[in-house]
mmCIF file of C-alpha atoms in Angstrom:
data_model
loop_
_atom_site.group_PDB
_atom_site.id
_atom_site.type_symbol
_atom_site.label_atom_id
_atom_site.label_comp_id
_atom_site.label_asym_id
_atom_site.label_seq_id
_atom_site.Cartn_x
_atom_site.Cartn_y
_atom_site.Cartn_z
ATOM 1 C CA MET A 25 48.071 -22.739 69.722
ATOM 2 C CA ARG A 26 47.614 -25.957 71.023
ATOM 3 C CA TRP A 27 48.726 -28.774 68.686
ATOM 4 C CA ASP A 28 48.133 -32.664 68.892
ATOM 5 C CA ILE A 29 50.483 -34.771 66.670
ATOM 6 C CA PHE A 30 49.519 -38.478 66.264
ATOM 7 C CA CYS A 31 52.316 -40.858 65.111
ATOM 8 C CA LYS A 32 52.455 -44.632 64.885
ATOM 9 C CA VAL A 33 56.013 -46.218 64.472
ATOM 10 C CA ILE A 34 55.826 -48.614 61.576
ATOM 11 C CA ASP A 35 59.441 -49.806 61.164
ATOM 12 C CA ASN A 36 62.922 -48.099 61.060
ATOM 13 C CA PHE A 37 62.035 -44.995 63.271
ATOM 14 C CA GLY A 38 61.364 -42.518 60.124
ATOM 15 C CA ASP A 39 57.822 -41.710 61.247
ATOM 16 C CA ILE A 40 58.766 -40.727 64.805
ATOM 17 C CA GLY A 41 62.036 -38.906 63.469
ATOM 18 C CA VAL A 42 59.964 -36.522 61.270
ATOM 19 C CA CYS A 43 57.047 -35.993 63.934
ATOM 20 C CA TRP A 44 59.829 -35.298 66.718
ATOM 21 C CA ARG A 45 61.476 -32.880 64.354
ATOM 22 C CA LEU A 46 58.099 -31.027 63.739
ATOM 23 C CA ALA A 47 56.987 -31.090 67.338
ATOM 24 C CA CYS A 48 60.254 -29.367 68.209
ATOM 25 C CA ASP A 49 60.178 -27.081 65.384
ATOM 26 C CA LEU A 50 56.814 -25.824 66.357
ATOM 27 C CA ALA A 51 57.748 -25.893 70.163
ATOM 28 C CA GLU A 52 60.668 -23.421 69.361
ATOM 29 C CA ARG A 53 58.198 -21.135 67.620
ATOM 30 C CA GLY A 54 56.084 -20.883 70.904
ATOM 31 C CA GLU A 55 53.529 -23.398 70.116
ATOM 32 C CA GLN A 56 51.951 -25.999 72.592
ATOM 33 C CA VAL A 57 52.624 -29.595 71.454
ATOM 34 C CA ARG A 58 51.572 -32.963 72.509
ATOM 35 C CA LEU A 59 53.002 -36.004 70.703
ATOM 36 C CA TRP A 60 50.998 -38.946 70.764
ATOM 37 C CA VAL A 61 53.078 -42.083 69.857
ATOM 38 C CA ASP A 62 52.402 -45.795 70.175
ATOM 39 C CA ASP A 63 56.230 -46.589 70.702
ATOM 40 C CA ALA A 64 58.324 -43.750 71.857
ATOM 41 C CA SER A 65 61.336 -45.907 72.848
ATOM 42 C CA ALA A 66 63.240 -44.554 69.982
ATOM 43 C CA LEU A 67 63.258 -41.023 71.692
ATOM 44 C CA ALA A 68 65.527 -42.568 74.377
ATOM 45 C CA TRP A 69 68.332 -42.075 71.885
ATOM 46 C CA MET A 70 66.938 -39.888 69.164
ATOM 47 C CA ALA A 71 66.158 -36.986 71.908
ATOM 48 C CA PRO A 72 67.497 -38.220 75.146
ATOM 49 C CA GLY A 73 66.872 -34.613 76.704
ATOM 50 C CA GLY A 74 63.348 -34.378 75.352
ATOM 51 C CA HIS A 75 61.989 -30.794 74.809
ATOM 52 C CA ALA A 76 60.753 -28.513 77.594
ATOM 53 C CA ASN A 77 57.655 -27.691 75.418
ATOM 54 C CA VAL A 78 56.860 -30.955 73.950
ATOM 55 C CA GLN A 79 54.734 -33.407 75.854
ATOM 56 C CA VAL A 80 55.033 -36.827 74.765
ATOM 57 C CA LEU A 81 51.956 -38.899 75.450
ATOM 58 C CA PRO A 82 51.347 -42.752 75.215
ATOM 59 C CA TRP A 83 48.932 -43.798 72.444
ATOM 60 C CA HIS A 84 47.864 -47.314 73.539
ATOM 61 C CA THR A 85 45.024 -49.451 72.386
ATOM 62 C CA LEU A 86 43.376 -52.051 74.737
ATOM 63 C CA PRO A 87 42.995 -55.691 73.783
ATOM 64 C CA ASP A 88 39.431 -54.917 72.899
ATOM 65 C CA GLY A 89 40.464 -52.343 70.547
ATOM 66 C CA THR A 90 39.492 -49.318 72.333
ATOM 67 C CA TRP A 91 41.651 -46.293 73.234
ATOM 68 C CA GLN A 92 43.299 -45.850 76.658
ATOM 69 C CA MET A 93 43.382 -42.260 77.524
ATOM 70 C CA PRO A 94 46.113 -40.948 79.757
ATOM 71 C CA PRO A 95 44.686 -39.624 83.175
ATOM 72 C CA GLU A 96 46.532 -36.327 82.405
ATOM 73 C CA VAL A 97 44.429 -35.245 79.513
ATOM 74 C CA HIS A 98 40.968 -35.841 80.930
ATOM 75 C CA ASN A 99 40.407 -32.232 81.628
ATOM 76 C CA ALA A 100 42.849 -30.576 79.102
ATOM 77 C CA PRO A 101 41.772 -28.073 76.550
ATOM 78 C CA TRP A 102 40.756 -29.396 73.040
ATOM 79 C CA PRO A 103 43.673 -28.812 70.499
ATOM 80 C CA ASP A 104 43.583 -26.097 67.958
ATOM 81 C CA VAL A 105 45.170 -28.540 65.391
ATOM 82 C CA LEU A 106 45.232 -32.248 64.961
ATOM 83 C CA ILE A 107 48.061 -33.498 62.808
ATOM 84 C CA GLU A 108 47.466 -37.137 61.788
ATOM 85 C CA ALA A 109 50.980 -38.161 60.634
ATOM 86 C CA PHE A 110 51.085 -40.543 57.566
ATOM 87 C CA GLY A 111 47.584 -41.618 57.583
ATOM 88 C CA CYS A 112 47.813 -43.210 60.992
ATOM 89 C CA GLU A 113 44.139 -42.687 61.848
ATOM 90 C CA PRO A 114 43.766 -41.272 65.392
ATOM 91 C CA PRO A 115 41.834 -43.204 67.932
ATOM 92 C CA GLY A 116 37.880 -42.853 67.137
ATOM 93 C CA GLU A 117 37.106 -42.227 70.827
ATOM 94 C CA TRP A 118 39.438 -38.833 70.561
ATOM 95 C CA LEU A 119 37.841 -38.023 67.232
ATOM 96 C CA ALA A 120 34.349 -38.784 68.379
ATOM 97 C CA SER A 121 34.653 -36.477 71.498
ATOM 98 C CA LEU A 122 36.182 -33.417 69.636
ATOM 99 C CA PRO A 123 33.761 -30.306 69.293
ATOM 100 C CA ARG A 124 31.626 -29.539 66.298
ATOM 101 C CA GLU A 125 30.065 -26.596 64.816
ATOM 102 C CA PRO A 126 27.796 -24.729 65.734
ATOM 103 C CA GLN A 127 28.310 -26.038 69.422
ATOM 104 C CA GLY A 128 32.252 -25.514 69.409
ATOM 105 C CA THR A 129 35.129 -24.879 67.110
ATOM 106 C CA PRO A 130 36.522 -28.096 65.853
ATOM 107 C CA PRO A 131 40.352 -28.386 65.559
ATOM 108 C CA VAL A 132 42.163 -28.012 62.165
ATOM 109 C CA TRP A 133 42.500 -31.795 61.078
ATOM 110 C CA LEU A 134 45.614 -32.191 58.780
ATOM 111 C CA ASN A 135 46.963 -35.450 57.332
ATOM 112 C CA LEU A 136 50.391 -34.722 56.981
ATOM 113 C CA GLU A 137 51.519 -37.015 54.014
ATOM 114 C CA TYR A 138 54.635 -38.794 53.285
ATOM 115 C CA LEU A 139 57.314 -36.966 51.096
ATOM 116 C CA SER A 140 57.527 -37.280 47.355
ATOM 117 C CA ALA A 141 58.385 -35.465 44.194
ATOM 118 C CA GLU A 142 55.793 -36.767 41.854
ATOM 119 C CA ASP A 143 53.448 -34.479 40.057
ATOM 120 C CA TYR A 144 50.363 -35.725 41.997
ATOM 121 C CA VAL A 145 51.642 -33.857 45.189
ATOM 122 C CA GLU A 146 51.127 -30.351 43.993
ATOM 123 C CA ARG A 147 47.562 -31.372 42.545
ATOM 124 C CA SER A 148 46.666 -32.968 46.059
ATOM 125 C CA HIS A 149 48.348 -30.426 48.575
ATOM 126 C CA ARG A 150 45.804 -28.793 50.858
ATOM 127 C CA LEU A 151 42.806 -30.828 49.374
ATOM 128 C CA PRO A 152 39.973 -30.903 51.742
ATOM 129 C CA SER A 153 38.083 -34.262 52.631
ATOM 130 C CA PRO A 154 35.018 -33.645 54.717
ATOM 131 C CA VAL A 155 34.264 -36.869 56.861
ATOM 132 C CA TRP A 156 30.797 -38.163 56.384
ATOM 133 C CA HIS A 157 30.691 -41.373 58.482
ATOM 134 C CA GLY A 158 32.523 -42.923 61.433
ATOM 135 C CA PRO A 159 33.809 -41.299 64.655
ATOM 136 C CA GLY A 160 35.075 -38.356 62.735
ATOM 137 C CA ALA A 161 32.075 -37.698 61.029
ATOM 138 C CA GLY A 162 31.189 -33.869 60.996
ATOM 139 C CA LEU A 163 34.799 -32.771 60.984
ATOM 140 C CA ARG A 164 36.833 -32.019 57.878
ATOM 141 C CA LYS A 165 40.416 -33.360 57.035
ATOM 142 C CA VAL A 166 42.917 -31.585 54.983
ATOM 143 C CA PHE A 167 45.601 -33.381 53.066
ATOM 144 C CA PHE A 168 48.992 -31.590 53.643
ATOM 145 C CA TYR A 169 51.994 -32.508 51.507
ATOM 146 C CA PRO A 170 55.480 -31.878 51.939
ATOM 147 C CA GLY A 171 57.392 -31.486 48.654
ATOM 148 C CA PHE A 172 60.106 -29.756 46.602
ATOM 149 C CA THR A 173 58.136 -26.839 44.839
ATOM 150 C CA ALA A 174 56.475 -23.765 45.805
ATOM 151 C CA ARG A 175 53.141 -25.513 45.219
ATOM 152 C CA THR A 176 53.761 -28.078 47.981
ATOM 153 C CA GLY A 177 54.095 -27.835 51.630
ATOM 154 C CA GLY A 178 57.860 -27.837 51.696
ATOM 155 C CA LEU A 179 60.290 -29.565 54.070
ATOM 156 C CA LEU A 180 61.265 -29.277 57.501
ATOM 157 C CA ARG A 181 63.967 -26.676 58.082
ATOM 158 C CA GLU A 182 64.363 -25.083 61.379
ATOM 159 C CA PRO A 183 65.372 -21.321 61.292
ATOM 160 C CA GLY A 184 68.946 -20.625 60.872
ATOM 161 C CA LEU A 185 69.611 -24.298 59.877
ATOM 162 C CA ILE A 186 71.465 -23.518 56.666
ATOM 163 C CA GLU A 187 73.577 -20.902 58.345
ATOM 164 C CA ALA A 188 74.498 -22.999 61.195
ATOM 165 C CA CYS A 189 75.456 -25.865 58.804
ATOM 166 C CA ASP A 190 77.562 -23.696 56.741
ATOM 167 C CA ALA A 191 79.565 -22.310 59.993
ATOM 168 C CA TRP A 192 80.066 -25.789 60.967
ATOM 169 C CA GLN A 193 81.750 -26.674 57.547
ATOM 170 C CA ALA A 194 83.769 -23.665 57.462
ATOM 171 C CA ASN A 195 85.588 -24.946 60.614
ATOM 172 C CA ALA A 196 87.475 -28.183 59.491
ATOM 173 C CA GLU A 197 89.466 -28.512 62.487
ATOM 174 C CA GLY A 198 86.627 -28.353 64.798
ATOM 175 C CA MET A 199 84.742 -31.080 62.672
ATOM 176 C CA LEU A 200 87.409 -33.370 63.060
ATOM 177 C CA GLN A 201 87.762 -32.811 66.700
ATOM 178 C CA TRP A 202 84.042 -33.303 67.059
ATOM 179 C CA LEU A 203 84.242 -36.549 65.202
ATOM 180 C CA SER A 204 87.125 -37.992 67.202
ATOM 181 C CA GLN A 205 84.833 -37.576 70.439
ATOM 182 C CA LEU A 206 81.852 -39.650 69.016
ATOM 183 C CA PRO A 207 81.391 -43.249 70.449
ATOM 184 C CA TRP A 208 83.262 -45.269 67.822
ATOM 185 C CA GLN A 209 83.242 -48.948 68.170
ATOM 186 C CA SER A 210 86.527 -49.079 66.575
ATOM 187 C CA GLY A 211 88.834 -46.949 64.926
ATOM 188 C CA LYS A 212 88.515 -43.200 64.234
ATOM 189 C CA PRO A 213 88.197 -40.626 61.159
ATOM 190 C CA ARG A 214 91.370 -39.614 59.915
ATOM 191 C CA ALA A 215 92.512 -36.131 59.141
ATOM 192 C CA HIS A 216 93.626 -36.694 55.626
ATOM 193 C CA ALA A 217 90.756 -38.938 54.578
ATOM 194 C CA ARG A 218 87.484 -38.302 52.667
ATOM 195 C CA ARG A 219 84.961 -39.082 54.950
ATOM 196 C CA VAL A 220 81.437 -41.180 53.743
ATOM 197 C CA SER A 221 78.505 -41.595 56.022
ATOM 198 C CA LEU A 222 76.736 -45.024 55.319
ATOM 199 C CA PHE A 223 73.138 -45.210 56.661
ATOM 200 C CA CYS A 224 71.274 -47.761 54.538
ATOM 201 C CA TYR A 225 68.681 -50.421 54.916
ATOM 202 C CA ALA A 226 69.678 -53.981 55.289
ATOM 203 C CA PRO A 227 68.778 -55.447 51.456
ATOM 204 C CA SER A 228 70.675 -52.575 49.778
ATOM 205 C CA PRO A 229 73.596 -54.032 47.882
ATOM 206 C CA VAL A 230 76.399 -51.758 49.396
ATOM 207 C CA GLY A 231 79.066 -54.161 48.202
ATOM 208 C CA PRO A 232 79.940 -52.738 44.848
ATOM 209 C CA LEU A 233 80.009 -48.975 46.557
ATOM 210 C CA LEU A 234 82.377 -50.412 48.939
ATOM 211 C CA GLN A 235 84.450 -52.155 46.541
ATOM 212 C CA ALA A 236 84.778 -49.142 44.462
ATOM 213 C CA TRP A 237 85.732 -46.970 47.219
ATOM 214 C CA ALA A 238 88.488 -49.457 48.616
ATOM 215 C CA ASP A 239 89.908 -49.444 44.976
ATOM 216 C CA MET A 240 90.236 -45.535 45.196
ATOM 217 C CA ALA A 241 93.705 -43.998 45.443
ATOM 218 C CA THR A 242 92.349 -41.412 47.728
ATOM 219 C CA PRO A 243 92.062 -42.393 51.410
ATOM 220 C CA LEU A 244 88.569 -42.763 52.567
ATOM 221 C CA ASP A 245 86.833 -43.361 55.770
ATOM 222 C CA VAL A 246 83.183 -44.908 55.653
ATOM 223 C CA LEU A 247 81.528 -44.118 58.879
ATOM 224 C CA LEU A 248 78.922 -46.740 59.657
ATOM 225 C CA THR A 249 75.687 -45.903 61.691
ATOM 226 C CA PRO A 250 74.449 -48.714 63.929
ATOM 227 C CA GLY A 251 72.363 -51.454 63.021
ATOM 228 C CA GLN A 252 71.519 -52.413 59.276
ATOM 229 C CA ALA A 253 74.368 -50.247 57.799
ATOM 230 C CA THR A 254 77.187 -51.778 59.942
ATOM 231 C CA GLN A 255 75.810 -55.173 59.490
ATOM 232 C CA ALA A 256 75.939 -54.745 55.462
ATOM 233 C CA ALA A 257 79.285 -53.238 55.550
ATOM 234 C CA LEU A 258 80.829 -56.085 58.041
ATOM 235 C CA ALA A 259 79.298 -58.808 56.017
ATOM 236 C CA TRP A 260 80.885 -57.481 52.829
ATOM 237 C CA ALA A 261 84.278 -56.999 54.919
ATOM 238 C CA SER A 262 84.284 -60.839 55.772
ATOM 239 C CA THR A 263 84.023 -62.045 52.191
ATOM 240 C CA PRO A 264 87.237 -62.576 50.270
ATOM 241 C CA GLU A 265 86.610 -59.683 48.034
ATOM 242 C CA GLY A 266 86.247 -57.415 51.001
ATOM 243 C CA GLN A 267 89.464 -58.468 52.918
ATOM 244 C CA ALA A 268 91.437 -58.061 49.899
ATOM 245 C CA ALA A 269 90.014 -54.660 49.324
ATOM 246 C CA LEU A 270 90.520 -53.652 52.880
ATOM 247 C CA GLY A 271 93.941 -54.847 52.824
ATOM 248 C CA LEU A 272 94.846 -52.426 50.232
ATOM 249 C CA GLY A 273 94.745 -49.977 53.130
ATOM 250 C CA THR A 274 93.413 -46.744 51.488
ATOM 251 C CA MET A 275 89.928 -47.240 52.932
ATOM 252 C CA GLN A 276 88.856 -48.119 56.479
ATOM 253 C CA LEU A 277 85.261 -48.965 57.893
ATOM 254 C CA VAL A 278 84.344 -46.911 61.168
ATOM 255 C CA PRO A 279 81.557 -48.130 62.913
ATOM 256 C CA LEU A 280 79.622 -46.040 65.417
ATOM 257 C CA ALA A 281 78.781 -47.893 68.803
ATOM 258 C CA THR A 282 75.686 -46.226 69.609
ATOM 259 C CA ALA A 283 73.020 -44.067 67.578
ATOM 260 C CA LEU A 284 73.280 -40.519 67.506
ATOM 261 C CA PRO A 285 70.649 -37.941 68.829
ATOM 262 C CA GLN A 286 69.170 -35.989 65.898
ATOM 263 C CA PRO A 287 71.393 -32.890 66.640
ATOM 264 C CA ASP A 288 74.433 -35.118 66.328
ATOM 265 C CA PHE A 289 73.254 -37.147 63.467
ATOM 266 C CA ASP A 290 72.762 -33.818 61.633
ATOM 267 C CA ARG A 291 76.287 -32.813 62.424
ATOM 268 C CA LEU A 292 77.628 -36.050 61.142
ATOM 269 C CA LEU A 293 76.303 -35.204 57.941
ATOM 270 C CA TRP A 294 77.483 -31.773 57.826
ATOM 271 C CA SER A 295 80.934 -33.331 58.609
ATOM 272 C CA CYS A 296 81.173 -35.861 55.649
ATOM 273 C CA ASP A 297 82.049 -35.334 52.149
ATOM 274 C CA LEU A 298 79.469 -37.772 50.878
ATOM 275 C CA ASN A 299 76.286 -39.168 52.582
ATOM 276 C CA VAL A 300 74.659 -42.263 51.872
ATOM 277 C CA VAL A 301 71.233 -41.787 53.612
ATOM 278 C CA ARG A 302 67.851 -43.932 53.446
ATOM 279 C CA GLY A 303 64.265 -42.992 54.380
ATOM 280 C CA GLU A 304 62.690 -39.705 54.362
ATOM 281 C CA ASP A 305 64.048 -37.872 57.508
ATOM 282 C CA SER A 306 67.613 -38.456 57.126
ATOM 283 C CA ALA A 307 67.240 -37.848 53.022
ATOM 284 C CA VAL A 308 65.946 -34.259 53.934
ATOM 285 C CA ARG A 309 68.809 -33.829 56.353
ATOM 286 C CA ALA A 310 71.392 -34.747 53.651
ATOM 287 C CA LEU A 311 70.021 -32.201 51.256
ATOM 288 C CA TRP A 312 70.364 -29.391 53.790
ATOM 289 C CA ALA A 313 73.905 -30.639 54.583
ATOM 290 C CA GLY A 314 74.778 -29.243 51.115
ATOM 291 C CA ARG A 315 77.258 -32.366 50.397
ATOM 292 C CA PRO A 316 76.914 -34.921 47.607
ATOM 293 C CA HIS A 317 74.591 -37.593 48.516
ATOM 294 C CA LEU A 318 73.030 -40.959 47.567
ATOM 295 C CA TRP A 319 69.413 -41.899 48.499
ATOM 296 C CA ASP A 320 68.353 -45.455 49.647
ATOM 297 C CA ILE A 321 64.685 -44.795 49.277
ATOM 298 C CA TYR A 322 62.416 -46.883 51.301
ATOM 299 C CA ARG A 323 61.390 -49.973 49.379
ATOM 300 C CA GLN A 324 57.595 -50.885 48.752
ATOM 301 C CA ASP A 325 56.335 -54.152 47.638
ATOM 302 C CA ASP A 326 54.338 -52.630 44.585
ATOM 303 C CA GLY A 327 57.607 -51.108 43.293
ATOM 304 C CA VAL A 328 56.226 -47.757 43.329
ATOM 305 C CA HIS A 329 59.585 -46.534 45.053
ATOM 306 C CA ALA A 330 61.241 -46.629 41.755
ATOM 307 C CA ASP A 331 58.912 -43.875 40.248
ATOM 308 C CA LYS A 332 59.535 -41.772 43.569
ATOM 309 C CA LEU A 333 63.214 -41.960 43.079
ATOM 310 C CA ALA A 334 63.097 -41.050 39.354
ATOM 311 C CA ALA A 335 60.711 -38.215 40.259
ATOM 312 C CA PHE A 336 63.214 -36.888 43.011
ATOM 313 C CA GLU A 337 66.150 -37.026 40.542
ATOM 314 C CA GLN A 338 64.171 -35.337 37.864
ATOM 315 C CA ARG A 339 63.549 -32.231 40.187
ATOM 316 C CA TRP A 340 66.905 -32.319 42.096
ATOM 317 C CA MET A 341 69.191 -32.571 39.355
ATOM 318 C CA ALA A 342 67.127 -30.582 36.788
ATOM 319 C CA ASN A 343 69.894 -28.266 35.959
ATOM 320 C CA TRP A 344 72.887 -30.537 36.414
ATOM 321 C CA PRO A 345 74.904 -31.563 33.494
ATOM 322 C CA ALA A 346 73.959 -34.548 31.596
ATOM 323 C CA ALA A 347 76.991 -36.857 32.449
ATOM 324 C CA LEU A 348 76.557 -35.881 36.114
ATOM 325 C CA GLN A 349 73.069 -36.735 36.070
ATOM 326 C CA GLU A 350 73.708 -40.074 34.477
ATOM 327 C CA ALA A 351 76.697 -41.024 36.964
ATOM 328 C CA VAL A 352 74.408 -40.240 39.960
ATOM 329 C CA HIS A 353 71.395 -41.920 38.478
ATOM 330 C CA HIS A 354 73.414 -44.948 37.864
ATOM 331 C CA VAL A 355 75.017 -45.345 41.437
ATOM 332 C CA GLN A 356 71.702 -44.670 43.127
ATOM 333 C CA ALA A 357 69.995 -47.074 41.061
ATOM 334 C CA ALA A 358 72.480 -49.703 42.003
ATOM 335 C CA LEU A 359 72.164 -48.897 45.573
ATOM 336 C CA ASN A 360 68.186 -49.141 45.265
ATOM 337 C CA GLY A 361 68.396 -52.562 43.355
ATOM 338 C CA LEU A 362 67.212 -50.783 40.480
ATOM 339 C CA ASP A 363 70.132 -51.164 38.004
ATOM 340 C CA HIS A 364 68.353 -53.301 35.921
ATOM 341 C CA ARG A 365 66.683 -50.162 34.517
ATOM 342 C CA THR A 366 69.717 -48.485 33.622
ATOM 343 C CA GLY A 367 71.119 -50.859 31.092
ATOM 344 C CA GLU A 368 74.711 -51.470 30.737
ATOM 345 C CA ARG A 369 76.063 -48.035 30.085
ATOM 346 C CA GLN A 370 78.704 -48.062 32.720
ATOM 347 C CA SER A 371 79.601 -49.997 35.707
ATOM 348 C CA VAL A 372 79.087 -48.914 39.309
ATOM 349 C CA ALA A 373 82.582 -48.623 40.017
ATOM 350 C CA ALA A 374 83.350 -46.685 36.752
ATOM 351 C CA ALA A 375 80.420 -44.188 37.804
ATOM 352 C CA LEU A 376 81.520 -43.763 41.263
ATOM 353 C CA HIS A 377 85.185 -43.154 40.467
ATOM 354 C CA TRP A 378 84.236 -40.581 37.876
ATOM 355 C CA LEU A 379 81.816 -38.789 40.110
ATOM 356 C CA MET A 380 84.750 -38.859 43.011
ATOM 357 C CA GLY A 381 87.486 -38.067 40.698
ATOM 358 C CA PRO A 382 89.200 -34.740 39.295
ATOM 359 C CA GLU A 383 86.350 -34.080 36.900
ATOM 360 C CA GLY A 384 83.233 -35.216 38.574
ATOM 361 C CA TRP A 385 83.799 -34.448 42.190
ATOM 362 C CA PRO A 386 84.068 -30.605 41.840
ATOM 363 C CA GLN A 387 80.864 -30.663 39.511
ATOM 364 C CA TRP A 388 78.867 -32.850 42.018
ATOM 365 C CA GLN A 389 79.771 -30.674 44.948
ATOM 366 C CA ALA A 390 78.919 -27.407 43.115
ATOM 367 C CA HIS A 391 75.591 -28.318 41.820
ATOM 368 C CA GLN A 392 74.733 -30.107 45.071
ATOM 369 C CA ARG A 393 75.160 -26.886 46.809
ATOM 370 C CA ALA A 394 73.367 -24.857 44.157
ATOM 371 C CA SER A 395 70.159 -27.333 44.376
ATOM 372 C CA ARG A 396 70.246 -26.733 47.977
ATOM 373 C CA GLN A 397 70.340 -23.114 47.890
ATOM 374 C CA ALA A 398 67.517 -23.112 45.627
ATOM 375 C CA LEU A 399 65.368 -25.332 47.598
ATOM 376 C CA ALA A 400 66.090 -23.023 50.771
ATOM 377 C CA THR A 401 64.271 -20.275 48.862
ATOM 378 C CA GLN A 402 61.119 -21.818 49.368
ATOM 379 C CA GLN A 403 58.988 -21.516 52.595
ATOM 380 C CA ASP A 404 59.665 -24.466 55.103
ATOM 381 C CA LEU A 405 57.084 -26.905 56.246
ATOM 382 C CA CYS A 406 56.641 -25.513 59.634
ATOM 383 C CA THR A 407 56.088 -22.068 58.405
ATOM 384 C CA GLN A 408 53.484 -23.066 55.809
ATOM 385 C CA LEU A 409 51.652 -25.218 58.444
ATOM 386 C CA LEU A 410 51.306 -22.216 60.630
ATOM 387 C CA ALA A 411 50.137 -19.835 58.106
ATOM 388 C CA PHE A 412 47.622 -22.423 56.801
ATOM 389 C CA VAL A 413 46.286 -23.232 60.303
ATOM 390 C CA THR A 414 46.142 -19.408 61.004
ATOM 391 C CA SER A 415 43.933 -18.770 57.944
ATOM 392 C CA ALA A 416 41.782 -21.743 58.519
ATOM 393 C CA ARG A 417 40.633 -20.928 62.019
#
């Protein structure tokens, strides 16, 4: 089938990250995919080699508000499937030109929504929405929700991903050798140290986490992704507290010089003992890595991100011991600037020390792995999309 995916890059590249993974997953399964994107610049580092079966097309709007159609698609066949990623509203001219019944067969139009673990996702998944007005009048849109339960659209998970991850993690020497060859700005990961990846938003208060890690007796390398995470960590390192903590010598900050392509970013997560990730795309990849992780969720002005984080914690940690749940929740709340909701039960340092100590660490590793295995029994997003579209046509 022919698929058109429309994507607008809002900020932080999460939108195009998800859309590119979906496009490649579909293409690997034999589908014909065109990715329409208003700013494809991030693909230069995210996917430098592109994909032979994914055509990236510019989505340009002229100053008068009309859409500029690329010449190469003027006589191309209509798509069988139209995916509107995250409510990005495809060009009106494009929608108006699509075939309608009974004269022709319209594409299956799907609005691929943002990821959430909240209850409304199950109620809203696959809900149809006939379009009565505007350029899309006469078509029908269906809301497709990724999620964490069998009554949702699932998560992106390419065939063989779990097996590839497990095989990678079984080769400790190979992981370290691969890590040493990455473009580090300064320093390199040490063989005897625990590894933490840090990929966070700029406003995130990472100082308490870094301070707690520096105070641990176990050697620890914090591998910093370029941009906001490196800036936040180095800002902390320049303070008197940070300088004193780094002077202890057990923790080192290891910044990457350049951003990694998606496959290498996945391997970075596989190679770390703890992953601090942000947004949607990297959070899902951290789940599949099967290692302990902390989620710096995308902040929203109305504060609903707090409810989204709480809903995720309730589902992901449903079968975990209470003490483990509380410690992870406490640290995650602090990372997201929500620690005012946790009360004064324990400090971030105390929670992290327990989580990464002899009592908490084995529990965290085991339950993270178990939650991953349970999630992997559900059908992935791409498989569900293909099944739905096949039944809808």
